Amino acid sequence: MSTHYYFSWFNDFFPDKLVQWLQEDLQDRHSLVMISAQPSNYEDGQINFEDIMEWTWLHQANLMFDEYHFIDYRMPKEEARQWIQNASVIFLCGGDPVQQNNFLAEYELTDVFKNSNAVILGASAGALNMSAKWVTSRNAAHTVEIDTIHDGLGFDPFAYESHSQRDYTSFVQGYLSPLSEEMDVYAAEQESAIRVKDGKIEILGPVYLISRSKIQKISV
């Protein structure tokens, strides 16, 4: 049994329906492990979880844990792997998806994730890295010279894109179209979520499915 959540971004708090899903799925709340998407940006010292937006979403939804751990380059590799292995819930935070992707590879965390029984959440950059593949593109305001397809952790067999509202028919379809010939792409606007529970996909908020270069809105 596996449960994965792909969040775009929430400007204030989780919508009520999403809170209901999470209350249902996050039965084990012993240990929450959060993984930075800016792992080099923190100075020495203890992290203040109240400054982390993703923690705030959970707190506002009354989803509390006995233990909280934040993983970045300050934590030794073996310690990070141990906390992830024993986590009840793992949250891949938003930020820079390339930095996070490189960090996951350097800390050799893919196999630890795959063997974990935790519920896995990802927001923005974290959600991109949970998926099978994702794209960096100049058309998505990324600082890259050429469009690049990146491999994610591959928890589910689709690609993911997360960003604020844009003209999907002329914009998203353009740079995501080649990838959509290889696999389904879910392009999420703000205030949206995808839950994948035992392989079943459920949508909350404005999400578009791009498949073989054809696009359709599937929000409910």
Short mmCIF file of C-alpha atoms in Angstrom, two decimals:
data_model
loop_
_atom_site.label_atom_id
_atom_site.label_comp_id
_atom_site.label_asym_id
_atom_site.label_seq_id
_atom_site.Cartn_x
_atom_site.Cartn_y
_atom_site.Cartn_z
CA MET A 1 0.00 0.00 0.00
CA SER A 2 1.45 3.36 -1.05
CA THR A 3 0.12 6.89 -0.85
CA HIS A 4 1.68 9.88 -2.58
CA TYR A 5 0.59 13.53 -2.70
CA TYR A 6 1.68 16.02 -5.36
CA PHE A 7 0.98 19.64 -4.31
CA SER A 8 1.34 22.66 -6.56
CA TRP A 9 1.41 25.48 -4.01
CA PHE A 10 -1.08 26.89 -1.52
CA ASN A 11 -0.96 30.60 -0.80
CA ASP A 12 -2.65 30.29 2.59
CA PHE A 13 -3.72 26.82 3.74
CA PHE A 14 -4.91 23.42 2.60
CA PRO A 15 -8.50 23.32 1.25
CA ASP A 16 -11.00 21.37 3.35
CA LYS A 17 -11.18 18.40 0.99
CA LEU A 18 -7.41 17.99 1.07
CA VAL A 19 -7.42 18.15 4.87
CA GLN A 20 -9.98 15.33 4.89
CA TRP A 21 -7.77 13.21 2.64
CA LEU A 22 -4.71 13.83 4.79
CA GLN A 23 -6.53 13.15 8.04
CA GLU A 24 -7.56 9.82 6.54
CA ASP A 25 -4.14 8.88 5.19
CA LEU A 26 -1.77 10.21 7.87
CA GLN A 27 -2.76 7.84 10.63
CA ASP A 28 0.82 7.30 11.81
CA ARG A 29 2.12 10.67 13.00
CA HIS A 30 5.20 9.67 14.90
CA SER A 31 7.89 11.17 12.67
CA LEU A 32 7.76 13.82 9.92
CA VAL A 33 10.88 14.20 7.79
CA MET A 34 11.11 17.30 5.57
CA ILE A 35 13.68 17.45 2.77
CA SER A 36 14.94 20.83 1.63
CA ALA A 37 14.89 21.96 -1.99
CA GLN A 38 17.54 24.56 -1.11
CA PRO A 39 19.89 22.32 0.84
CA SER A 40 22.86 24.71 0.70
CA ASN A 41 21.00 27.83 1.83
CA TYR A 42 20.99 27.30 5.58
CA GLU A 43 23.63 28.38 8.05
CA ASP A 44 24.58 26.38 11.10
CA GLY A 45 21.89 26.29 13.75
CA GLN A 46 18.57 24.68 14.42
CA ILE A 47 15.83 25.07 11.83
CA ASN A 48 12.73 27.01 12.82
CA PHE A 49 9.85 24.95 11.47
CA GLU A 50 7.47 27.89 11.83
CA ASP A 51 9.40 29.55 9.00
CA ILE A 52 8.68 26.65 6.64
CA MET A 53 5.45 27.16 4.68
CA GLU A 54 4.90 23.44 4.16
CA TRP A 55 5.06 22.88 7.94
CA THR A 56 2.55 25.71 8.39
CA TRP A 57 0.07 24.01 6.07
CA LEU A 58 0.19 20.86 8.17
CA HIS A 59 0.00 22.79 11.42
CA GLN A 60 -3.07 24.73 10.27
CA ALA A 61 -4.69 21.43 9.31
CA ASN A 62 -4.04 20.14 12.85
CA LEU A 63 -1.68 17.47 11.55
CA MET A 64 0.86 17.26 14.36
CA PHE A 65 3.76 14.83 14.80
CA ASP A 66 5.77 13.55 17.74
CA GLU A 67 9.07 14.25 15.97
CA TYR A 68 10.14 16.67 13.24
CA HIS A 69 13.36 16.39 11.23
CA PHE A 70 14.67 18.68 8.48
CA ILE A 71 17.24 17.31 6.05
CA ASP A 72 19.79 19.38 4.13
CA TYR A 73 23.57 19.39 3.74
CA ARG A 74 24.05 20.07 7.45
CA MET A 75 22.91 16.52 8.24
CA PRO A 76 25.35 13.66 7.55
CA LYS A 77 24.30 11.27 4.79
CA GLU A 78 23.88 8.20 6.98
CA GLU A 79 21.82 10.08 9.55
CA ALA A 80 19.56 11.44 6.80
CA ARG A 81 19.06 7.95 5.39
CA GLN A 82 18.16 6.61 8.82
CA TRP A 83 15.56 9.28 9.52
CA ILE A 84 13.96 8.73 6.10
CA GLN A 85 13.92 4.98 6.59
CA ASN A 86 12.05 5.36 9.90
CA ALA A 87 9.74 8.21 8.90
CA SER A 88 5.95 8.07 9.16
CA VAL A 89 5.59 10.88 6.61
CA ILE A 90 8.16 12.34 4.23
CA PHE A 91 7.67 15.84 2.79
CA LEU A 92 9.81 16.99 -0.14
CA CYS A 93 9.70 20.78 0.13
CA GLY A 94 9.40 23.42 -2.55
CA GLY A 95 12.26 25.54 -3.85
CA ASP A 96 14.82 24.68 -6.52
CA PRO A 97 14.03 21.32 -8.15
CA VAL A 98 17.51 20.96 -9.67
CA GLN A 99 19.25 21.54 -6.33
CA GLN A 100 16.92 19.07 -4.65
CA ASN A 101 17.40 16.50 -7.41
CA ASN A 102 21.17 16.76 -7.09
CA PHE A 103 20.96 16.49 -3.30
CA LEU A 104 18.81 13.34 -3.49
CA ALA A 105 21.35 11.78 -5.85
CA GLU A 106 24.39 12.81 -3.82
CA TYR A 107 22.89 11.45 -0.60
CA GLU A 108 21.85 8.25 -2.43
CA LEU A 109 18.29 8.49 -1.16
CA THR A 110 16.38 6.86 -4.02
CA ASP A 111 16.63 3.33 -2.66
CA VAL A 112 15.71 4.51 0.84
CA PHE A 113 12.55 6.14 -0.51
CA LYS A 114 11.61 3.08 -2.51
CA ASN A 115 11.88 0.86 0.57
CA SER A 116 9.98 3.25 2.85
CA ASN A 117 6.43 2.65 4.06
CA ALA A 118 5.90 6.35 4.71
CA VAL A 119 3.22 8.50 3.12
CA ILE A 120 5.13 10.82 0.80
CA LEU A 121 4.19 14.44 0.14
CA GLY A 122 5.78 16.87 -2.28
CA ALA A 123 5.18 20.55 -2.97
CA SER A 124 6.24 22.34 -6.15
CA ALA A 125 9.89 21.31 -6.60
CA GLY A 126 9.32 18.34 -4.30
CA ALA A 127 6.36 17.17 -6.36
CA LEU A 128 8.41 17.42 -9.55
CA ASN A 129 11.09 15.22 -8.03
CA MET A 130 8.52 12.66 -6.87
CA SER A 131 7.32 12.12 -10.43
CA ALA A 132 8.92 9.98 -13.11
CA LYS A 133 10.15 12.93 -15.17
CA TRP A 134 9.97 16.74 -15.27
CA VAL A 135 11.17 19.56 -17.50
CA THR A 136 13.22 22.70 -17.11
CA SER A 137 12.53 25.20 -19.88
CA ARG A 138 13.14 28.84 -20.77
CA ASN A 139 9.40 29.05 -21.43
CA ALA A 140 8.80 28.17 -17.76
CA ALA A 141 11.07 31.01 -16.62
CA HIS A 142 13.87 28.62 -15.67
CA THR A 143 17.43 29.89 -16.07
CA VAL A 144 18.40 27.30 -18.68
CA GLU A 145 19.58 27.59 -22.27
CA ILE A 146 17.87 24.47 -23.58
CA ASP A 147 14.84 22.46 -22.51
CA THR A 148 15.95 19.51 -20.38
CA ILE A 149 14.03 16.46 -19.22
CA HIS A 150 15.05 15.32 -15.73
CA ASP A 151 14.49 11.96 -14.06
CA GLY A 152 12.58 12.11 -10.78
CA LEU A 153 12.25 9.47 -8.09
CA GLY A 154 9.53 7.79 -10.14
CA PHE A 155 7.00 7.02 -7.43
CA ASP A 156 4.31 7.03 -10.11
CA PRO A 157 4.53 6.54 -13.90
CA PHE A 158 3.75 10.09 -15.00
CA ALA A 159 5.47 13.45 -15.42
CA TYR A 160 4.50 16.50 -13.39
CA GLU A 161 4.65 20.27 -13.78
CA SER A 162 3.79 22.74 -11.05
CA HIS A 163 3.37 26.49 -11.43
CA SER A 164 0.88 29.31 -11.27
CA GLN A 165 -1.89 29.86 -13.79
CA ARG A 166 -0.85 30.36 -17.39
CA ASP A 167 -2.33 29.98 -20.85
CA TYR A 168 -2.05 26.22 -21.02
CA THR A 169 -3.21 25.75 -24.61
CA SER A 170 -0.41 27.90 -26.04
CA PHE A 171 2.22 27.77 -23.32
CA VAL A 172 2.34 24.55 -21.32
CA GLN A 173 1.52 22.34 -24.27
CA GLY A 174 4.49 23.78 -26.12
CA TYR A 175 7.41 22.67 -23.96
CA LEU A 176 5.68 19.71 -22.33
CA SER A 177 4.41 18.29 -25.61
CA PRO A 178 7.53 16.19 -26.42
CA LEU A 179 7.47 14.59 -22.97
CA SER A 180 3.75 13.87 -23.32
CA GLU A 181 4.54 11.60 -26.27
CA GLU A 182 6.50 9.41 -23.83
CA MET A 183 4.15 9.49 -20.81
CA ASP A 184 1.18 11.36 -19.37
CA VAL A 185 1.99 14.81 -17.97
CA TYR A 186 -0.05 16.41 -15.19
CA ALA A 187 0.29 20.21 -15.24
CA ALA A 188 -0.99 21.77 -12.02
CA GLU A 189 -2.05 25.32 -11.33
CA GLN A 190 -1.86 26.94 -7.90
CA GLU A 191 -4.14 25.56 -5.17
CA SER A 192 -4.21 22.03 -6.56
CA ALA A 193 -3.24 18.54 -5.44
CA ILE A 194 -2.99 15.03 -6.83
CA ARG A 195 -3.41 12.02 -4.55
CA VAL A 196 -2.17 8.64 -5.77
CA LYS A 197 -3.33 5.90 -3.43
CA ASP A 198 -2.58 2.30 -4.39
CA GLY A 199 -2.29 3.43 -8.00
CA LYS A 200 -5.60 5.33 -8.09
CA ILE A 201 -5.26 8.99 -9.10
CA GLU A 202 -7.54 11.63 -7.57
CA ILE A 203 -7.48 15.31 -8.48
CA LEU A 204 -8.24 18.38 -6.39
CA GLY A 205 -8.17 21.84 -7.95
CA PRO A 206 -7.13 22.96 -11.45
CA VAL A 207 -4.97 20.31 -13.11
CA TYR A 208 -4.44 19.60 -16.81
CA LEU A 209 -3.60 16.26 -18.39
CA ILE A 210 -1.33 16.38 -21.43
CA SER A 211 -1.19 13.09 -23.29
CA ARG A 212 0.32 12.64 -26.77
CA SER A 213 0.33 16.44 -27.18
CA LYS A 214 -3.40 16.73 -26.45
CA ILE A 215 -4.46 18.69 -23.40
CA GLN A 216 -7.59 18.51 -21.26
CA LYS A 217 -8.59 20.06 -17.97
CA ILE A 218 -9.44 17.41 -15.38
CA SER A 219 -9.97 19.51 -12.25
CA VAL A 220 -12.90 18.58 -10.04
#
